[in-house]
PDB file of C-alpha atoms in Angstrom:
ATOM      1  CA  MET A   1      -7.786  -8.900   7.693  1.00  0.00           C
ATOM      2  CA  GLY A   2      -5.650 -11.932   6.898  1.00  0.00           C
ATOM      3  CA  PHE A   3      -2.654 -10.327   8.610  1.00  0.00           C
ATOM      4  CA  LEU A   4      -4.542  -9.730  11.864  1.00  0.00           C
ATOM      5  CA  LYS A   5      -6.025 -13.209  11.778  1.00  0.00           C
ATOM      6  CA  ARG A   6      -2.539 -14.729  11.489  1.00  0.00           C
ATOM      7  CA  LEU A   7      -1.126 -12.454  14.193  1.00  0.00           C
ATOM      8  CA  PHE A   8      -3.860 -13.225  16.698  1.00  0.00           C
ATOM      9  CA  GLY A   9      -3.658 -16.895  15.750  1.00  0.00           C
ATOM     10  CA  LYS A  10       0.035 -16.852  16.626  1.00  0.00           C
ATOM     11  CA  VAL A  11      -0.706 -15.076  19.936  1.00  0.00           C
ATOM     12  CA  GLU A  12      -3.270 -17.771  20.729  1.00  0.00           C
ATOM     13  CA  GLU A  13      -0.709 -20.493  19.935  1.00  0.00           C
ATOM     14  CA  VAL A  14       1.758 -18.858  22.349  1.00  0.00           C
ATOM     15  CA  ASN A  15      -0.951 -18.577  25.019  1.00  0.00           C
ATOM     16  CA  LYS A  16      -1.737 -22.279  24.664  1.00  0.00           C
ATOM     17  CA  GLY A  17       1.949 -23.193  24.770  1.00  0.00           C
ATOM     18  CA  GLU A  18       1.864 -24.465  21.179  1.00  0.00           C
ATOM     19  CA  ALA A  19       4.445 -21.893  20.016  1.00  0.00           C
ATOM     20  CA  ARG A  20       7.400 -20.120  21.590  1.00  0.00           C
ATOM     21  CA  ILE A  21       7.032 -16.455  22.540  1.00  0.00           C
ATOM     22  CA  GLU A  22      10.037 -15.629  20.341  1.00  0.00           C
ATOM     23  CA  GLU A  23       7.898 -16.458  17.318  1.00  0.00           C
ATOM     24  CA  LEU A  24       5.899 -13.279  17.972  1.00  0.00           C
ATOM     25  CA  ASN A  25       8.997 -11.244  17.142  1.00  0.00           C
ATOM     26  CA  GLN A  26       9.171 -12.643  13.626  1.00  0.00           C
ATOM     27  CA  PRO A  27       7.945 -10.260  10.956  1.00  0.00           C
ATOM     28  CA  PHE A  28       4.472 -10.888   9.628  1.00  0.00           C
ATOM     29  CA  ALA A  29       4.256 -10.156   5.930  1.00  0.00           C
ATOM     30  CA  PRO A  30       0.796  -9.588   4.568  1.00  0.00           C
ATOM     31  CA  SER A  31      -0.369 -12.374   2.298  1.00  0.00           C
ATOM     32  CA  LEU A  32      -1.888 -10.983  -0.878  1.00  0.00           C
ATOM     33  CA  GLU A  33      -3.477 -14.346  -1.625  1.00  0.00           C
ATOM     34  CA  GLU A  34      -5.128 -14.385   1.797  1.00  0.00           C
ATOM     35  CA  ASP A  35      -6.324 -10.824   1.272  1.00  0.00           C
ATOM     36  CA  ALA A  36      -7.767 -11.800  -2.114  1.00  0.00           C
ATOM     37  CA  ASP A  37      -9.518 -14.812  -0.577  1.00  0.00           C
ATOM     38  CA  ASN A  38     -10.974 -12.613   2.170  1.00  0.00           C
ATOM     39  CA  TYR A  39     -12.195 -10.107  -0.409  1.00  0.00           C
ATOM     40  CA  TRP A  40     -13.827 -12.892  -2.412  1.00  0.00           C
ATOM     41  CA  PHE A  41     -15.383 -14.335   0.776  1.00  0.00           C
ATOM     42  CA  GLN A  42     -17.062 -10.983   1.461  1.00  0.00           C
ATOM     43  CA  MET A  43     -18.153 -10.660  -2.156  1.00  0.00           C
ATOM     44  CA  GLU A  44     -19.713 -14.157  -2.102  1.00  0.00           C
ATOM     45  CA  GLN A  45     -21.831 -13.136   0.857  1.00  0.00           C
ATOM     46  CA  ASN A  46     -22.905  -9.904  -0.828  1.00  0.00           C
ATOM     47  CA  ILE A  47     -23.896 -11.681  -4.049  1.00  0.00           C
ATOM     48  CA  LEU A  48     -26.007 -14.213  -2.165  1.00  0.00           C
ATOM     49  CA  ILE A  49     -27.630 -11.604   0.074  1.00  0.00           C
ATOM     50  CA  ASN A  50     -28.532  -9.489  -2.945  1.00  0.00           C
ATOM     51  CA  ALA A  51     -29.821 -12.515  -4.861  1.00  0.00           C
ATOM     52  CA  VAL A  52     -32.159 -13.403  -1.985  1.00  0.00           C
ATOM     53  CA  LYS A  53     -33.228  -9.778  -1.419  1.00  0.00           C
ATOM     54  CA  ALA A  54     -34.031  -9.358  -5.109  1.00  0.00           C
ATOM     55  CA  ALA A  55     -36.271 -12.425  -4.930  1.00  0.00           C
ATOM     56  CA  GLY A  56     -38.258 -10.880  -2.093  1.00  0.00           C
ATOM     57  CA  GLY A  57     -36.234 -12.023   0.887  1.00  0.00           C
ATOM     58  CA  PRO A  58     -35.747 -15.268   2.805  1.00  0.00           C
ATOM     59  CA  ASP A  59     -39.478 -15.760   3.311  1.00  0.00           C
ATOM     60  CA  LYS A  60     -40.026 -15.958  -0.480  1.00  0.00           C
ATOM     61  CA  VAL A  61     -37.352 -18.500  -1.441  1.00  0.00           C
ATOM     62  CA  GLU A  62     -36.068 -21.625   0.272  1.00  0.00           C
ATOM     63  CA  ARG A  63     -32.664 -21.614  -1.380  1.00  0.00           C
ATOM     64  CA  ALA A  64     -30.700 -19.532  -3.849  1.00  0.00           C
ATOM     65  CA  PHE A  65     -28.067 -20.836  -6.246  1.00  0.00           C
ATOM     66  CA  VAL A  66     -25.816 -18.463  -8.166  1.00  0.00           C
ATOM     67  CA  LEU A  67     -23.328 -19.319 -10.863  1.00  0.00           C
ATOM     68  CA  VAL A  68     -20.866 -16.570 -11.681  1.00  0.00           C
ATOM     69  CA  ASN A  69     -18.951 -16.269 -14.935  1.00  0.00           C
ATOM     70  CA  PHE A  70     -15.744 -14.278 -14.401  1.00  0.00           C
ATOM     71  CA  LYS A  71     -14.311 -14.771 -17.892  1.00  0.00           C
ATOM     72  CA  GLN A  72     -13.462 -11.448 -19.490  1.00  0.00           C
ATOM     73  CA  GLY A  73     -16.186 -10.256 -21.840  1.00  0.00           C
ATOM     74  CA  GLN A  74     -18.577 -12.972 -20.606  1.00  0.00           C
ATOM     75  CA  GLU A  75     -19.189 -11.802 -17.016  1.00  0.00           C
ATOM     76  CA  THR A  76     -22.655 -12.685 -15.787  1.00  0.00           C
ATOM     77  CA  PHE A  77     -24.702 -14.306 -13.048  1.00  0.00           C
ATOM     78  CA  GLU A  78     -27.049 -17.227 -13.586  1.00  0.00           C
ATOM     79  CA  LEU A  79     -29.499 -17.696 -10.738  1.00  0.00           C
ATOM     80  CA  TYR A  80     -31.788 -20.487  -9.617  1.00  0.00           C
ATOM     81  CA  TYR A  81     -34.114 -20.529  -6.672  1.00  0.00           C
ATOM     82  CA  GLN A  82     -35.856 -23.246  -4.758  1.00  0.00           C
ATOM     83  CA  VAL A  83     -39.464 -22.152  -4.227  1.00  0.00           C
ATOM     84  CA  ASP A  84     -42.113 -24.480  -2.776  1.00  0.00           C
ATOM     85  CA  GLY A  85     -39.786 -27.440  -3.213  1.00  0.00           C
ATOM     86  CA  LYS A  86     -39.107 -26.773  -6.912  1.00  0.00           C
ATOM     87  CA  LEU A  87     -36.004 -25.495  -8.646  1.00  0.00           C
ATOM     88  CA  ILE A  88     -36.752 -22.561 -10.937  1.00  0.00           C
ATOM     89  CA  SER A  89     -34.682 -20.190 -13.025  1.00  0.00           C
ATOM     90  CA  TRP A  90     -34.691 -16.517 -12.127  1.00  0.00           C
ATOM     91  CA  ARG A  91     -36.419 -15.953 -15.483  1.00  0.00           C
ATOM     92  CA  GLU A  92     -39.412 -17.935 -14.152  1.00  0.00           C
ATOM     93  CA  MET A  93     -39.907 -15.714 -11.101  1.00  0.00           C
ATOM     94  CA  ASP A  94     -42.625 -13.065 -11.085  1.00  0.00           C
ATOM     95  CA  SER A  95     -42.049 -10.079 -13.354  1.00  0.00           C
ATOM     96  CA  ASP A  96     -41.034  -7.716 -10.522  1.00  0.00           C
ATOM     97  CA  VAL A  97     -38.275 -10.083  -9.411  1.00  0.00           C
ATOM     98  CA  VAL A  98     -37.093 -10.621 -12.985  1.00  0.00           C
ATOM     99  CA  LYS A  99     -36.986  -6.865 -13.557  1.00  0.00           C
ATOM    100  CA  LYS A 100     -35.092  -6.272 -10.303  1.00  0.00           C
ATOM    101  CA  LEU A 101     -32.522  -8.944 -11.169  1.00  0.00           C
ATOM    102  CA  GLU A 102     -32.133  -7.704 -14.758  1.00  0.00           C
ATOM    103  CA  ASN A 103     -31.734  -4.079 -13.738  1.00  0.00           C
ATOM    104  CA  GLN A 104     -29.895  -4.287 -10.433  1.00  0.00           C
ATOM    105  CA  LEU A 105     -27.998  -7.515  -9.778  1.00  0.00           C
ATOM    106  CA  ILE A 106     -26.982  -8.978 -13.138  1.00  0.00           C
ATOM    107  CA  PRO A 107     -25.456  -5.713 -14.457  1.00  0.00           C
ATOM    108  CA  GLN A 108     -23.031  -5.804 -11.494  1.00  0.00           C
ATOM    109  CA  ALA A 109     -21.344  -9.003 -12.738  1.00  0.00           C
ATOM    110  CA  PRO A 110     -18.601  -7.329 -14.826  1.00  0.00           C
ATOM    111  CA  GLU A 111     -17.582  -5.030 -11.970  1.00  0.00           C
ATOM    112  CA  VAL A 112     -17.631  -7.895  -9.455  1.00  0.00           C
ATOM    113  CA  ALA A 113     -15.470 -10.040 -11.725  1.00  0.00           C
ATOM    114  CA  ARG A 114     -12.981  -7.232 -12.383  1.00  0.00           C
ATOM    115  CA  ALA A 115     -12.714  -6.278  -8.697  1.00  0.00           C
ATOM    116  CA  VAL A 116     -12.265  -9.830  -7.433  1.00  0.00           C
ATOM    117  CA  ASN A 117      -9.849 -10.960 -10.119  1.00  0.00           C
ATOM    118  CA  SER A 118      -7.832  -7.771  -9.698  1.00  0.00           C
ATOM    119  CA  GLU A 119      -7.121  -8.922  -6.143  1.00  0.00           C
ATOM    120  CA  TYR A 120      -6.053 -12.382  -7.344  1.00  0.00           C
ATOM    121  CA  LYS A 121      -3.936 -10.886 -10.131  1.00  0.00           C
ATOM    122  CA  ASP A 122      -2.137  -8.666  -7.603  1.00  0.00           C
ATOM    123  CA  ALA A 123      -1.519 -11.768  -5.471  1.00  0.00           C
ATOM    124  CA  GLY A 124       0.019 -13.588  -8.439  1.00  0.00           C
ATOM    125  CA  VAL A 125      -2.304 -16.585  -8.167  1.00  0.00           C
ATOM    126  CA  PRO A 126      -4.740 -18.134 -10.654  1.00  0.00           C
ATOM    127  CA  LEU A 127      -7.769 -15.986 -11.403  1.00  0.00           C
ATOM    128  CA  ILE A 128     -11.334 -17.158 -10.900  1.00  0.00           C
ATOM    129  CA  ASP A 129     -13.139 -18.281 -14.051  1.00  0.00           C
ATOM    130  CA  TYR A 130     -16.381 -19.473 -12.463  1.00  0.00           C
ATOM    131  CA  ALA A 131     -18.007 -19.746  -9.062  1.00  0.00           C
ATOM    132  CA  MET A 132     -20.943 -21.751  -7.730  1.00  0.00           C
ATOM    133  CA  LEU A 133     -22.689 -20.262  -4.698  1.00  0.00           C
ATOM    134  CA  GLN A 134     -25.604 -21.509  -2.633  1.00  0.00           C
ATOM    135  CA  PHE A 135     -27.693 -20.145   0.212  1.00  0.00           C
ATOM    136  CA  GLU A 136     -30.205 -21.931   2.431  1.00  0.00           C
ATOM    137  CA  THR A 137     -32.721 -19.561   4.009  1.00  0.00           C
ATOM    138  CA  ALA A 138     -33.902 -21.900   6.811  1.00  0.00           C
ATOM    139  CA  THR A 139     -30.467 -22.029   8.400  1.00  0.00           C
ATOM    140  CA  MET A 140     -28.932 -18.947   6.741  1.00  0.00           C
ATOM    141  CA  ALA A 141     -26.052 -21.236   5.759  1.00  0.00           C
ATOM    142  CA  TRP A 142     -24.164 -20.432   2.612  1.00  0.00           C
ATOM    143  CA  PHE A 143     -21.520 -22.229   0.631  1.00  0.00           C
ATOM    144  CA  GLY A 144     -19.341 -21.457  -2.337  1.00  0.00           C
ATOM    145  CA  ARG A 145     -16.826 -23.004  -4.653  1.00  0.00           C
ATOM    146  CA  LYS A 146     -14.506 -21.015  -6.863  1.00  0.00           C
ATOM    147  CA  LEU A 147     -13.119 -22.495 -10.037  1.00  0.00           C
ATOM    148  CA  THR A 148      -9.836 -20.905 -10.985  1.00  0.00           C
ATOM    149  CA  THR A 149      -8.091 -20.904 -14.322  1.00  0.00           C
ATOM    150  CA  ALA A 150      -6.179 -23.924 -12.951  1.00  0.00           C
ATOM    151  CA  SER A 151      -9.396 -25.941 -12.356  1.00  0.00           C
ATOM    152  CA  PRO A 152     -10.400 -28.620 -14.877  1.00  0.00           C
ATOM    153  CA  GLU A 153     -13.903 -27.072 -14.955  1.00  0.00           C
ATOM    154  CA  ALA A 154     -12.422 -23.833 -16.333  1.00  0.00           C
ATOM    155  CA  GLN A 155     -12.229 -25.593 -19.700  1.00  0.00           C
ATOM    156  CA  LEU A 156     -16.023 -25.854 -19.814  1.00  0.00           C
ATOM    157  CA  THR A 157     -18.231 -23.242 -21.373  1.00  0.00           C
ATOM    158  CA  PHE A 158     -20.439 -21.377 -18.930  1.00  0.00           C
ATOM    159  CA  GLU A 159     -23.462 -23.049 -20.511  1.00  0.00           C
ATOM    160  CA  GLU A 160     -21.957 -26.504 -19.862  1.00  0.00           C
ATOM    161  CA  LEU A 161     -21.315 -25.587 -16.232  1.00  0.00           C
ATOM    162  CA  VAL A 162     -24.832 -24.187 -15.800  1.00  0.00           C
ATOM    163  CA  SER A 163     -26.411 -27.236 -17.415  1.00  0.00           C
ATOM    164  CA  GLY A 164     -24.319 -29.676 -15.384  1.00  0.00           C
ATOM    165  CA  TRP A 165     -24.978 -28.028 -12.034  1.00  0.00           C
ATOM    166  CA  ARG A 166     -28.662 -27.498 -12.760  1.00  0.00           C
ATOM    167  CA  ALA A 167     -29.025 -31.244 -13.445  1.00  0.00           C
ATOM    168  CA  ILE A 168     -27.447 -32.008 -10.057  1.00  0.00           C
ATOM    169  CA  LEU A 169     -29.641 -29.451  -8.290  1.00  0.00           C
ATOM    170  CA  GLU A 170     -32.805 -30.829  -9.893  1.00  0.00           C
ATOM    171  CA  GLN A 171     -31.949 -34.284  -8.545  1.00  0.00           C
ATOM    172  CA  GLU A 172     -31.033 -33.009  -5.072  1.00  0.00           C
ATOM    173  CA  VAL A 173     -33.833 -30.499  -4.372  1.00  0.00           C
ATOM    174  CA  PRO A 174     -36.655 -33.028  -3.811  1.00  0.00           C
ATOM    175  CA  ASN A 175     -34.529 -35.116  -1.455  1.00  0.00           C
ATOM    176  CA  ARG A 176     -32.863 -32.441   0.677  1.00  0.00           C
ATOM    177  CA  PRO A 177     -34.515 -31.112   3.858  1.00  0.00           C
ATOM    178  CA  LEU A 178     -34.817 -27.339   3.990  1.00  0.00           C
ATOM    179  CA  ASP A 179     -32.651 -27.155   7.083  1.00  0.00           C
ATOM    180  CA  SER A 180     -29.897 -29.495   5.947  1.00  0.00           C
ATOM    181  CA  ASP A 181     -27.161 -26.955   6.693  1.00  0.00           C
ATOM    182  CA  ARG A 182     -24.835 -28.627   4.196  1.00  0.00           C
ATOM    183  CA  PRO A 183     -23.975 -27.812   0.596  1.00  0.00           C
ATOM    184  CA  PHE A 184     -25.464 -29.420  -2.448  1.00  0.00           C
ATOM    185  CA  PRO A 185     -22.901 -31.210  -4.608  1.00  0.00           C
ATOM    186  CA  TYR A 186     -21.068 -29.063  -7.141  1.00  0.00           C
ATOM    187  CA  PHE A 187     -20.660 -29.921 -10.806  1.00  0.00           C
ATOM    188  CA  GLU A 188     -17.242 -31.406 -11.492  1.00  0.00           C
ATOM    189  CA  VAL A 189     -15.485 -32.922 -14.477  1.00  0.00           C
TER     190      VAL A 189
END
């Protein structure tokens, strides 16, 4: 996908006169890092869609927040939802939702982490240690931030990251309109 995007981008540059036609003859080598980023982009969407579906769909939650631990042997998802203007843990949802998350979504974390980081490993770039994802049902907007092994936040424990971001979310939820169409702040060190 990254290869085609670059090729058509170059064609568009030539069409606009921003690049010479000779540049189309240059070989386009696939970028493994771009391919890995595209794979992760698709996976982010899938995680968020499944997190919202498991909670009963977009009419049951206002927002979904997912923290992903990619560290080997620690792979998991931690989920929070905004429901009726309040931030709640997935463990506080009704028992059917909790059961669905425990049995269907959370067990997928190790496979997700292995698949995504395999792409980054093949690309020879830093692996992902953590990710913070968010979805707003009113606008269907979603946002994500990956924290690679090169990120300062990678030195945190997953519990420290969860605690830090939850504190930010708890402050932001009461003050953010449901259709803000912009991300909540991420936890940073």
